[in-house]
Coordinates of C-alpha atoms in Angstrom, one line a residue:
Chain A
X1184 CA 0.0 0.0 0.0
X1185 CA 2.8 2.1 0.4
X1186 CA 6.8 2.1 1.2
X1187 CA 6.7 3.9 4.5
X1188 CA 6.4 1.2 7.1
X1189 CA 7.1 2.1 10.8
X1190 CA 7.4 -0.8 12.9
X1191 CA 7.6 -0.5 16.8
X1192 CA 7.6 -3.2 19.9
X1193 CA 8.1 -6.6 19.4
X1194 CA 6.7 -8.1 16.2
X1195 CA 7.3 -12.0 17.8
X1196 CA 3.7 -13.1 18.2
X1197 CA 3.3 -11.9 21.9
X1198 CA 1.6 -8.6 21.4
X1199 CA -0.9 -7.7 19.0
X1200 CA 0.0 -6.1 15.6
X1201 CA -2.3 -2.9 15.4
X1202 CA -1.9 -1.6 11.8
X1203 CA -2.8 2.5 11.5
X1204 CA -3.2 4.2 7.9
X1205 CA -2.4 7.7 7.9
X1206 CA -3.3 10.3 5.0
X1207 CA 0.4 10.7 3.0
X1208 CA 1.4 14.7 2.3
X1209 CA -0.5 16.3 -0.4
X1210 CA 3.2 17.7 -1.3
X1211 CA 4.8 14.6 -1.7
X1212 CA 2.9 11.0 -1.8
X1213 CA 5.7 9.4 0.5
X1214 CA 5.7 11.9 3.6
X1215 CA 3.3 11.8 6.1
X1216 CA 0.2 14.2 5.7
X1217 CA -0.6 16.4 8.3
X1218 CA -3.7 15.1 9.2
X1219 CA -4.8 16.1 13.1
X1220 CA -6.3 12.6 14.0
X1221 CA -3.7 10.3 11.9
X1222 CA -1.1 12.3 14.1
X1223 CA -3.3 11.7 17.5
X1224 CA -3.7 8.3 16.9
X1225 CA -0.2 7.3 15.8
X1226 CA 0.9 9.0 18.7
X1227 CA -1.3 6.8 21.0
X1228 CA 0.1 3.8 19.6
X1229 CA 3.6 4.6 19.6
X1230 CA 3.4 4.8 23.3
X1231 CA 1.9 2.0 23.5
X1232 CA 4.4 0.0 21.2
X1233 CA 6.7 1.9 23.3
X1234 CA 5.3 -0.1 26.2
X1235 CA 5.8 -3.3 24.0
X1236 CA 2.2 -4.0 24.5
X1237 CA 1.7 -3.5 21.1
X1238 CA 3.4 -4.0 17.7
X1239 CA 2.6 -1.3 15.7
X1240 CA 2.5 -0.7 12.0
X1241 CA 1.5 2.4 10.4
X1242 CA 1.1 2.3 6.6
X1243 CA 0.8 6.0 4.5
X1244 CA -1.7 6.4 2.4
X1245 CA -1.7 8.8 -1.1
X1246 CA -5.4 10.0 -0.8
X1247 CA -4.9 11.9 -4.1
X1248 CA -4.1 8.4 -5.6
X1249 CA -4.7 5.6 -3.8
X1250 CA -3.6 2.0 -4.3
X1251 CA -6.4 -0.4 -5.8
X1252 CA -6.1 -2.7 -2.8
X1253 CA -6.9 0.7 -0.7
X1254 CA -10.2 1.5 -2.8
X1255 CA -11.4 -1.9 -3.4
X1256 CA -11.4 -2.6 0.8
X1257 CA -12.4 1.6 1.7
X1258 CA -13.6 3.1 -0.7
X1259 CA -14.1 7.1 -0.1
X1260 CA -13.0 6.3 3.5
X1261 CA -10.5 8.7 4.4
X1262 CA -7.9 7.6 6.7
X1263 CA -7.0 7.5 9.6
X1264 CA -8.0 3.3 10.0
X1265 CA -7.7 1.2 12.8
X1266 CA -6.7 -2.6 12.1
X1267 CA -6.5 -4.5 14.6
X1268 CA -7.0 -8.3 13.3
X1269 CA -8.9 -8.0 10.6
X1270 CA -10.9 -5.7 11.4
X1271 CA -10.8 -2.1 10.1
X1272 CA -12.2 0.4 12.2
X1273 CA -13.4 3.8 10.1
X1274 CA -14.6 6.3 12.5
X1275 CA -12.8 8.5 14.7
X1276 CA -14.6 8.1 18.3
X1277 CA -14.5 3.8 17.1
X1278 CA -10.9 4.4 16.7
X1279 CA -10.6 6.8 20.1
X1280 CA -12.8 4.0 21.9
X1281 CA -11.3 0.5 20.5
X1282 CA -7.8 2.1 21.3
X1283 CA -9.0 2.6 25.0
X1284 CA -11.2 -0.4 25.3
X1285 CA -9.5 -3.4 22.8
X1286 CA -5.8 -2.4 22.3
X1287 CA -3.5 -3.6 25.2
X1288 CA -2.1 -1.3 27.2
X1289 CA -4.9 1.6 26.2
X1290 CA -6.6 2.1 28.9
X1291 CA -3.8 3.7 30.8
X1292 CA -3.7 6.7 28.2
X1293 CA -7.1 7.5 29.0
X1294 CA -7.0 9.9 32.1
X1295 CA -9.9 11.0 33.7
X1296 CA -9.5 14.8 33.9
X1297 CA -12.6 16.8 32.5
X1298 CA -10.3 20.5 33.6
X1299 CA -8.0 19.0 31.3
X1300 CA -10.7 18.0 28.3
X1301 CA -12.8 21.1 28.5
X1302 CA -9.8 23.1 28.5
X1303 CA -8.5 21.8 25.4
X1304 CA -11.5 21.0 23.5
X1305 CA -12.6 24.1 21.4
X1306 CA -8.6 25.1 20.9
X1307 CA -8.5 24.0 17.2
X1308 CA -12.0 26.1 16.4
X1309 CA -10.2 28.8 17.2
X1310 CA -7.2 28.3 14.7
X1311 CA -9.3 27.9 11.7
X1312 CA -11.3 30.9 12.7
X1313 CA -8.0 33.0 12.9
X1314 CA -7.1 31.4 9.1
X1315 CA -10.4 32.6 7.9
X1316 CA -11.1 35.6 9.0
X1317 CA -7.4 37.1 9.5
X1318 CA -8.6 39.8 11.8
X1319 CA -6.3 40.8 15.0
X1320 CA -9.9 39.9 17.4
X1321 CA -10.1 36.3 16.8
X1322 CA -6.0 36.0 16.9
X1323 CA -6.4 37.7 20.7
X1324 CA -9.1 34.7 21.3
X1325 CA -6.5 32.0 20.0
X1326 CA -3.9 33.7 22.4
X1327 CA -6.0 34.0 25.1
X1328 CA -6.8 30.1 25.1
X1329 CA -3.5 29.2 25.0
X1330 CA -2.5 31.5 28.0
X1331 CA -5.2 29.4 29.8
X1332 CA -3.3 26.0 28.8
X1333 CA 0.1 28.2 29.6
X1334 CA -1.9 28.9 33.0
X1335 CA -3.0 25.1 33.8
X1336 CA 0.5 24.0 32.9
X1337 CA 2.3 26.5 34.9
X1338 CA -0.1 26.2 38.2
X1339 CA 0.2 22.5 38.3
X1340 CA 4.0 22.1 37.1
X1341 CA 3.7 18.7 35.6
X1342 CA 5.8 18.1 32.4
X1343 CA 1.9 17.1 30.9
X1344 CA -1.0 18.0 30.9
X1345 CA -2.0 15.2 33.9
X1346 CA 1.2 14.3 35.1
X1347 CA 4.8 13.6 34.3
X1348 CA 3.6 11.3 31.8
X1349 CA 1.9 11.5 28.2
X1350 CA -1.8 10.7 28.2
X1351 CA -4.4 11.1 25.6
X1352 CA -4.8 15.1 26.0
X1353 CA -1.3 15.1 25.2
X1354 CA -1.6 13.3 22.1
X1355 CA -4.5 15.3 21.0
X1356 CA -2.9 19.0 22.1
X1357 CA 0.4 18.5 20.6
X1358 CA -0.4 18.4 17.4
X1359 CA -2.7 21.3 17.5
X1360 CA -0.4 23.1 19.0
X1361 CA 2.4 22.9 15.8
X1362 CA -0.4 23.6 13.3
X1363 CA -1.7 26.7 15.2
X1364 CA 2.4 27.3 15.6
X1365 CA 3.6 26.4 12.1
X1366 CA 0.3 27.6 9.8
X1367 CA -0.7 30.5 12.1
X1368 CA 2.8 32.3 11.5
X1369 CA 2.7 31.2 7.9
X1370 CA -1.1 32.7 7.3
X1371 CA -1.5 35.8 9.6
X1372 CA 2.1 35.9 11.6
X1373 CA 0.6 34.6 14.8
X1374 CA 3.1 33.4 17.3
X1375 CA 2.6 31.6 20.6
X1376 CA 3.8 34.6 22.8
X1377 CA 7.4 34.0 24.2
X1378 CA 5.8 34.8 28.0
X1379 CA 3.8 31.6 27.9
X1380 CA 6.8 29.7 29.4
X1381 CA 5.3 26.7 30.6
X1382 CA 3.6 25.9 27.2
X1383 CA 6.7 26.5 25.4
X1384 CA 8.5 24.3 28.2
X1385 CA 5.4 21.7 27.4
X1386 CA 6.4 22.0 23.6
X1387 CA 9.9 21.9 24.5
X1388 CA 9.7 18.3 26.1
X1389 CA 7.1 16.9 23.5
X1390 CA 9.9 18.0 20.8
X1391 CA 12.0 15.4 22.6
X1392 CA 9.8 12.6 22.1
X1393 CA 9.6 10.3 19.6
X1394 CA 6.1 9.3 19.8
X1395 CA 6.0 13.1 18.7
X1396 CA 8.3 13.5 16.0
X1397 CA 8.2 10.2 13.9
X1398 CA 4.5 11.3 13.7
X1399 CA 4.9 15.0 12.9
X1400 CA 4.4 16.1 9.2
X1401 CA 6.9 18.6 7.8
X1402 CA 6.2 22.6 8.3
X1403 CA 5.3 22.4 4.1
X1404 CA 2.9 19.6 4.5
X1405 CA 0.9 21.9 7.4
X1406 CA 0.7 24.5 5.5
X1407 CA -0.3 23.3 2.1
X1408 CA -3.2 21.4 4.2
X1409 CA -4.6 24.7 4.8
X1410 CA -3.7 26.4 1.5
X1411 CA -5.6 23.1 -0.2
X1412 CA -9.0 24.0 2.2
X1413 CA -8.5 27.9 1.0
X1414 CA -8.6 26.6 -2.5
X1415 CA -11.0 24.1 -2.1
X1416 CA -13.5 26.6 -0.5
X1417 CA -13.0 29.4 -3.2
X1418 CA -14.4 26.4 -5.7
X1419 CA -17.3 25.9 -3.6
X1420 CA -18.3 29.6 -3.5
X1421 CA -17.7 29.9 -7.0
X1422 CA -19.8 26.4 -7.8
X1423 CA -22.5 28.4 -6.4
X1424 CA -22.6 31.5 -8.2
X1425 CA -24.8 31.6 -11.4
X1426 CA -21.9 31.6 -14.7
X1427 CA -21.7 36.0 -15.7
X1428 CA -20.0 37.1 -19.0
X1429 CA -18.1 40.1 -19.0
X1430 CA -19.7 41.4 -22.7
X1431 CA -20.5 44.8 -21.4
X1432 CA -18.7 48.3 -23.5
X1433 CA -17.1 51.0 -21.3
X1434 CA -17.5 53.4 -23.9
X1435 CA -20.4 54.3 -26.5
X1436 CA -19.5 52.3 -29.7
X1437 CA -22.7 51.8 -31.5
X1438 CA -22.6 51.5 -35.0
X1439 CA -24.0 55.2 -35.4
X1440 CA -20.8 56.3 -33.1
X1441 CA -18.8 53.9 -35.7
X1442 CA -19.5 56.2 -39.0
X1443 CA -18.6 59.3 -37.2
Chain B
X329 CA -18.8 11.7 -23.5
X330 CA -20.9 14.9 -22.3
X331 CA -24.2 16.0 -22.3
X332 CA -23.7 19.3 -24.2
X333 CA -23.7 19.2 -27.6
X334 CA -23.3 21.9 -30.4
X335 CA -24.8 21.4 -33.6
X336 CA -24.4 23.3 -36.8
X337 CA -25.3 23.5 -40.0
X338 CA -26.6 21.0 -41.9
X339 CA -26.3 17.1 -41.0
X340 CA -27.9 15.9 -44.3
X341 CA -24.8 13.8 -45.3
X342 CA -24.5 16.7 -47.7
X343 CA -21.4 18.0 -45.9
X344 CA -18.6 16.9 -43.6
X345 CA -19.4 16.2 -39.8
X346 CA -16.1 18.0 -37.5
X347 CA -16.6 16.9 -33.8
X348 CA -14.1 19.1 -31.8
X349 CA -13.3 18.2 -27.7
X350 CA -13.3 21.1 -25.9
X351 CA -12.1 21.5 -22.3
X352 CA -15.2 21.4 -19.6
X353 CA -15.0 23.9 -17.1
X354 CA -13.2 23.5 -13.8
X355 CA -16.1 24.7 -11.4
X356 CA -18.9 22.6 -13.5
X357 CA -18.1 19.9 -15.5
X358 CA -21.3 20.7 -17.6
X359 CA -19.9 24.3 -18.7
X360 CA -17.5 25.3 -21.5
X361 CA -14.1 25.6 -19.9
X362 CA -11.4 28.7 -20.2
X363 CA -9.4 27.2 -22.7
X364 CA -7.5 29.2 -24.9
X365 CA -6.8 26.8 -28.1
X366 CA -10.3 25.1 -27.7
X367 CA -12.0 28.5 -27.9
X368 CA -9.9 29.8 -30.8
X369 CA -10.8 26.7 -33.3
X370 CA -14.8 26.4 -31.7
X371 CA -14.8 30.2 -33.3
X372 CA -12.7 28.9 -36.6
X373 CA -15.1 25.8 -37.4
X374 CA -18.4 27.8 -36.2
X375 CA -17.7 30.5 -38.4
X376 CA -17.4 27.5 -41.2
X377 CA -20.7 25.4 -39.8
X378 CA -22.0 28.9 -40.8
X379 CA -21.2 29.1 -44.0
X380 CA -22.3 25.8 -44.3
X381 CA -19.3 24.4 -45.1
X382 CA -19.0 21.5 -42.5
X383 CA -21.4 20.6 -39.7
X384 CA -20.0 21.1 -36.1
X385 CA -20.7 19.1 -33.0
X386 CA -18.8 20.0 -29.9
X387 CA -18.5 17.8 -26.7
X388 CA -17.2 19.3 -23.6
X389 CA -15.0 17.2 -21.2
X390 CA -14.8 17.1 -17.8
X391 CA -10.9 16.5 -17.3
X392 CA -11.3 15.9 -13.4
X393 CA -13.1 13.0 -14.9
X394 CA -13.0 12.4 -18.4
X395 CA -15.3 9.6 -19.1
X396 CA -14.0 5.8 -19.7
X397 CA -14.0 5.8 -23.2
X398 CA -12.4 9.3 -23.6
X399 CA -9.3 7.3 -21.2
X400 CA -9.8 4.8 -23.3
X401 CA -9.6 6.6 -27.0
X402 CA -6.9 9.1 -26.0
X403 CA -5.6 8.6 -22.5
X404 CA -3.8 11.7 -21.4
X405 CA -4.5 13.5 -23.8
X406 CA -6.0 17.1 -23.1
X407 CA -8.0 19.0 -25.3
X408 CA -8.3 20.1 -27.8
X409 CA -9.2 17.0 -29.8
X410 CA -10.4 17.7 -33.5
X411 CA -12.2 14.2 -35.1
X412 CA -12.9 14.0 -38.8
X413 CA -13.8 11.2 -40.6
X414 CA -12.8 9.2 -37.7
X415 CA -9.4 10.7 -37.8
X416 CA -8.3 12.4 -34.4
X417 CA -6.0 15.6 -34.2
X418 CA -4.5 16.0 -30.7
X419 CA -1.7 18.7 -31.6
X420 CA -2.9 22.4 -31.5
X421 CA -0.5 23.3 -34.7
X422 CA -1.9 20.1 -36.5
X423 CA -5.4 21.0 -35.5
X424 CA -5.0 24.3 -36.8
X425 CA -3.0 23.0 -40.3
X426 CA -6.3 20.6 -40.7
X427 CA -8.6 23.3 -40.5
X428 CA -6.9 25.4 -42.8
X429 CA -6.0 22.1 -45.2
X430 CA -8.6 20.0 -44.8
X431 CA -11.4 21.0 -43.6
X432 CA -13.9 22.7 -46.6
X433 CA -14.4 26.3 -46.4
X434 CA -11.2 26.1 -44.3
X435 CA -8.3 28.0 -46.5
X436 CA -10.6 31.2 -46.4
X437 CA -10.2 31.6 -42.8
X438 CA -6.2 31.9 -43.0
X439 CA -5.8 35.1 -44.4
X440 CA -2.4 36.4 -44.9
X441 CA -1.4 39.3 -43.1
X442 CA 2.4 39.3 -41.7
X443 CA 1.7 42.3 -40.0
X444 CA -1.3 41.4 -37.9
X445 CA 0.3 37.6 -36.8
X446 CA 3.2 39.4 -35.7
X447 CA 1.0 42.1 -33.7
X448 CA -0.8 39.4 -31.3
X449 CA 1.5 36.5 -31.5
X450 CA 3.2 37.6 -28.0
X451 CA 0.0 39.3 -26.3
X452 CA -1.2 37.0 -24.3
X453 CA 2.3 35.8 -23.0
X454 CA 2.7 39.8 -21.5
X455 CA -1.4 38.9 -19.7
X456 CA 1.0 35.9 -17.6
X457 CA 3.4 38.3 -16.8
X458 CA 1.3 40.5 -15.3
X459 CA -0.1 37.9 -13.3
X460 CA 2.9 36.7 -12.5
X461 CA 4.6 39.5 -11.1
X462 CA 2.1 41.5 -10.7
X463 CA 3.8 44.6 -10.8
X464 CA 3.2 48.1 -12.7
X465 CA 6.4 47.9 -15.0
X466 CA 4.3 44.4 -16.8
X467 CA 1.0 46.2 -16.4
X468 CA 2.5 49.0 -18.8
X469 CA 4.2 46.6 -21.1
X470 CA 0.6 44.8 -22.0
X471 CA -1.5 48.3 -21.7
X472 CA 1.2 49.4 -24.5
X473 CA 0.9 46.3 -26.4
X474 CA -2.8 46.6 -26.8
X475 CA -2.6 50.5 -27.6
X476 CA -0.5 48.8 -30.5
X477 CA -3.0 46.9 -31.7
X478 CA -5.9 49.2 -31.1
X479 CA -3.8 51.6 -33.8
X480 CA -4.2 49.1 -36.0
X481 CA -7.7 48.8 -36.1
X482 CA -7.9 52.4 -35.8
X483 CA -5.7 52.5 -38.9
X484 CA -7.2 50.1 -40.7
X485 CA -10.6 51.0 -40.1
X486 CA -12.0 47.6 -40.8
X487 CA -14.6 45.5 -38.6
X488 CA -11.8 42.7 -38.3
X489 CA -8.4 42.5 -38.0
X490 CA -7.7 42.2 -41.7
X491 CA -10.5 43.2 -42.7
X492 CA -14.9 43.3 -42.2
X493 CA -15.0 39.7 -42.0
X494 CA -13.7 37.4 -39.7
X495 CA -10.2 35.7 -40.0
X496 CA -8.3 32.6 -37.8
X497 CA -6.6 35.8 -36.4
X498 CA -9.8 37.4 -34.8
X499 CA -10.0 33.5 -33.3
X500 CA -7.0 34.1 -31.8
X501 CA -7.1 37.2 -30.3
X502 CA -10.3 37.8 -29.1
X503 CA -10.9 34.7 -26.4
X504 CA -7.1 36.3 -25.5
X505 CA -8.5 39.7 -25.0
X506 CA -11.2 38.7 -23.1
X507 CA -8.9 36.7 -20.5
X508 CA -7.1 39.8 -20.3
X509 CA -10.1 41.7 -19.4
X510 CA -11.5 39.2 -17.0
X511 CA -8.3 38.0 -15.4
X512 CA -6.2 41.2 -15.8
X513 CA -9.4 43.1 -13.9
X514 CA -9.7 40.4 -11.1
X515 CA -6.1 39.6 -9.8
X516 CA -4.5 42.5 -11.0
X517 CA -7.1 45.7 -11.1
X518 CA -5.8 45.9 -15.1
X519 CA -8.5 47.7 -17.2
X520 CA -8.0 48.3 -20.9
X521 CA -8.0 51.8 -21.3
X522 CA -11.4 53.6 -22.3
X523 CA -9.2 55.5 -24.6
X524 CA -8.5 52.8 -27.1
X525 CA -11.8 52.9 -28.5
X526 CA -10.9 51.5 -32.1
X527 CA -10.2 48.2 -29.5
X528 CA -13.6 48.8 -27.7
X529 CA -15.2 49.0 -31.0
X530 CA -13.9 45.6 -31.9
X531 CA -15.0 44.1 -28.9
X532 CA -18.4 45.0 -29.4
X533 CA -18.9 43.7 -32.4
X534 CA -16.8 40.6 -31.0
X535 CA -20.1 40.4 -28.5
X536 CA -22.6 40.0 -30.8
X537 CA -21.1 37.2 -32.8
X538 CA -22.4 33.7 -32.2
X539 CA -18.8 32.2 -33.5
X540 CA -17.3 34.4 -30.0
X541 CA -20.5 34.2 -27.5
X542 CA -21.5 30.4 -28.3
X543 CA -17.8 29.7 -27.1
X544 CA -17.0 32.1 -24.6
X545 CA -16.6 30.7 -21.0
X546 CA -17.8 32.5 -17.6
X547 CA -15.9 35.0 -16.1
X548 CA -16.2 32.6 -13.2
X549 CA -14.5 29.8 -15.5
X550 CA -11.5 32.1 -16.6
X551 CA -10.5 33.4 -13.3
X552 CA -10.5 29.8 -11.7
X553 CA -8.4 28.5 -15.1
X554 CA -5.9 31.1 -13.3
X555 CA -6.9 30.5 -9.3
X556 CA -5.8 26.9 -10.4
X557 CA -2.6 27.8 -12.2
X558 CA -1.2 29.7 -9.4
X559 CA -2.4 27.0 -6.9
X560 CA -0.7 23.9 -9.3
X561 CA 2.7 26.7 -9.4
X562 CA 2.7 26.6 -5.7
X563 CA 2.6 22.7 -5.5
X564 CA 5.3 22.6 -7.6
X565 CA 7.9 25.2 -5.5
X566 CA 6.8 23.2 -2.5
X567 CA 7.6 20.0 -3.6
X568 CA 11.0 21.3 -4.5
X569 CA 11.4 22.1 -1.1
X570 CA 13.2 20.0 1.4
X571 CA 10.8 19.1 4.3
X572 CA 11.5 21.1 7.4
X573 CA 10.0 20.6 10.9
X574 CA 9.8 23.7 13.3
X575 CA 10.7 22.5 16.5
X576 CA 13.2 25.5 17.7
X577 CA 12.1 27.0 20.8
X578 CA 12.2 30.7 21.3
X579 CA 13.2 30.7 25.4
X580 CA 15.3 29.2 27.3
X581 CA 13.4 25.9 28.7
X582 CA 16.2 23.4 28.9
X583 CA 16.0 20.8 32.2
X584 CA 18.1 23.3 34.5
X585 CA 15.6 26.2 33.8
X586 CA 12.8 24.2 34.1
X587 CA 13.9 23.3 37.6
X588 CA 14.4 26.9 38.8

């Protein structure tokens, strides 16, 4: 299905082979896309292949064209999928909830910690608004939310967002956090302010980790996700106005004003 | 191959039948797309299903998905596509030598006029410029060019180019002319000036020809044909690029500050 292969934990028949497809760049076929929930998810298993109870096996897809093997078993489905054993799982919360509830290991990634989840929940809403309507009131919004992560992060002094160790938020914030970094300086020259220390210290540590950077997609690939949404939307609006031809005359040229 | 079909002249048997491929439109696969070449020799062979020369039919391809047997007959090749007598012309120059050899009525479109082919040949290619570099110095370079050729038809005081009837010349410039109006007025504010009114005056009488309107795409169409071509240019520098990954910190957050 594709030549990227990652291959973690033991591979010996003792733990479970969990297979994850991710969405390849849009730049280049090979590289990984930067798809929000691919990255989530591949980070949840690496730390669990990490924990060797897993074997993990993440296979990059080329949405733009995919293998025949690829469309005869999913169709339109767009990755990220779950196999665990045969079966493919298509749907993020399936995904979210068979990685908790059926994948060894899981359910210790799953902290209970609703300051935590609320907190975080409605950050990425407030990117896209930023990209679309590029005006300096819903970049002081995106700030703000951050300086409330910044705050949580400073007030309890973990290294994560629950503890010293990586949990689910984690895995679902990080890579948030480099697309509003990486596409919110590119689009409108946002930047995380340089007095939210304990977020950049938070972004510091998850730079370090490899469950975070075998499954980050290059600054390019971030951006040309969001510069391939800008186009795609222009077509949409324009799908929906009615066709006009420019056959109008500036200036009087009838044929009476043509024999003067 | 499409549901929208031109038909011309008479079908009788009496004369030839010319099917020419045209380029759908990008927004709605049903419309007539903003191509240059297919425009040019829809205008030469309607101005001959006219005359009653040949009779036209025109099918309009939807190259985001060109239907099997168009794969099938012709594979990558893009439109234009000119079919007579079950003979298929994929080459713009050959398409244009057929017309003018082959096809009856033909030879009395290709007037010869070194003056007026050396006038437009490089028009358009100062229209990209502009787009490209969008800068004043380019903007001046094509108002200039087209002052040219409105002292021509000032000059000349003729309907047409060479002339007060239509020539493969007026096929060629006018779908250019109206891509610089469209394009040049929507990415670029360009206008052509109200001064060059011999221009205007040719216009108009471009806009009440059925050869011109019958093949003229939307506005919508010819600004996308450029949305797309600055989008596709983009891809291109990107994937040039070598991947980076923006994982620099801008404080100092190493494990002896974070312990402080």
């Amino acid at each position: 299905m594709s030549d990227e292969i990652a291959e973690n934990g033991t591979a010996n028949g003792d733990v479970p082979e969990i297979e994850l497809i991710i969405k390849a760049s849009t730049i280049d076929g090979r590289r990984k896309g930067a798809c929000l929930f691919c990255q989530e998810y591949f980070m949840d298993l690496y730390l669990l292949a990490e924990l060797k109870t897993i074997s993990l096996k993440v296979t990059t897809v080329d949405m733009q064209k995919p293998p025949p093997d690829f469309r005869t078993n999913f169709e339109a489905t767009h990755p990220p999928i779950l196999i665990d054993n045969g079966l493919a799982i298509l749907e993020n919360e399936k995904i979210e909830r068979h990685i908790m509830k059926s994948v060894p290991g899981g359910h210790n990634l799953f902290v209970q910690d609703k300051e935590v989840a609320s907190l975080i929940e409605n950050l990425y809403s407030k990117l896209k608004l930023v990209l679309v309507r590029k005006d300096e009131q819903k970049s002081a919004a995106l700030r703000a939310h951050l300086g409330r992560i910044d705050g949580l992060l400073e007030r309890r002094g973990t290294r994560f967002l629950t503890g010293d160790t990586m949990c689910c938020f984690d895995c679902e914030l990080m890579p948030r956090l480099q697309h509003i970094r990486v596409a919110g300086k590119y689009f409108v020259d946002f930047e995380i302010p340089t007095s939210f220390r304990a977020l950049w210290r938070y972004m510091y540590h998850m730079y370090q980790l490899d469950a975070f950077t075998q499954s980050c997609p290059a600054d390019q690939d971030i951006i040309n996700h969001y510069k391939l949404q800008q186009a795609l939307k222009m077509k949409k609006h324009e799908e929906l106005e009615t066709p006009t031809f420019t056959t109008s005359i500036p200036i009087d040229v009838s044929e009476n004003s043509n024999a003067e």
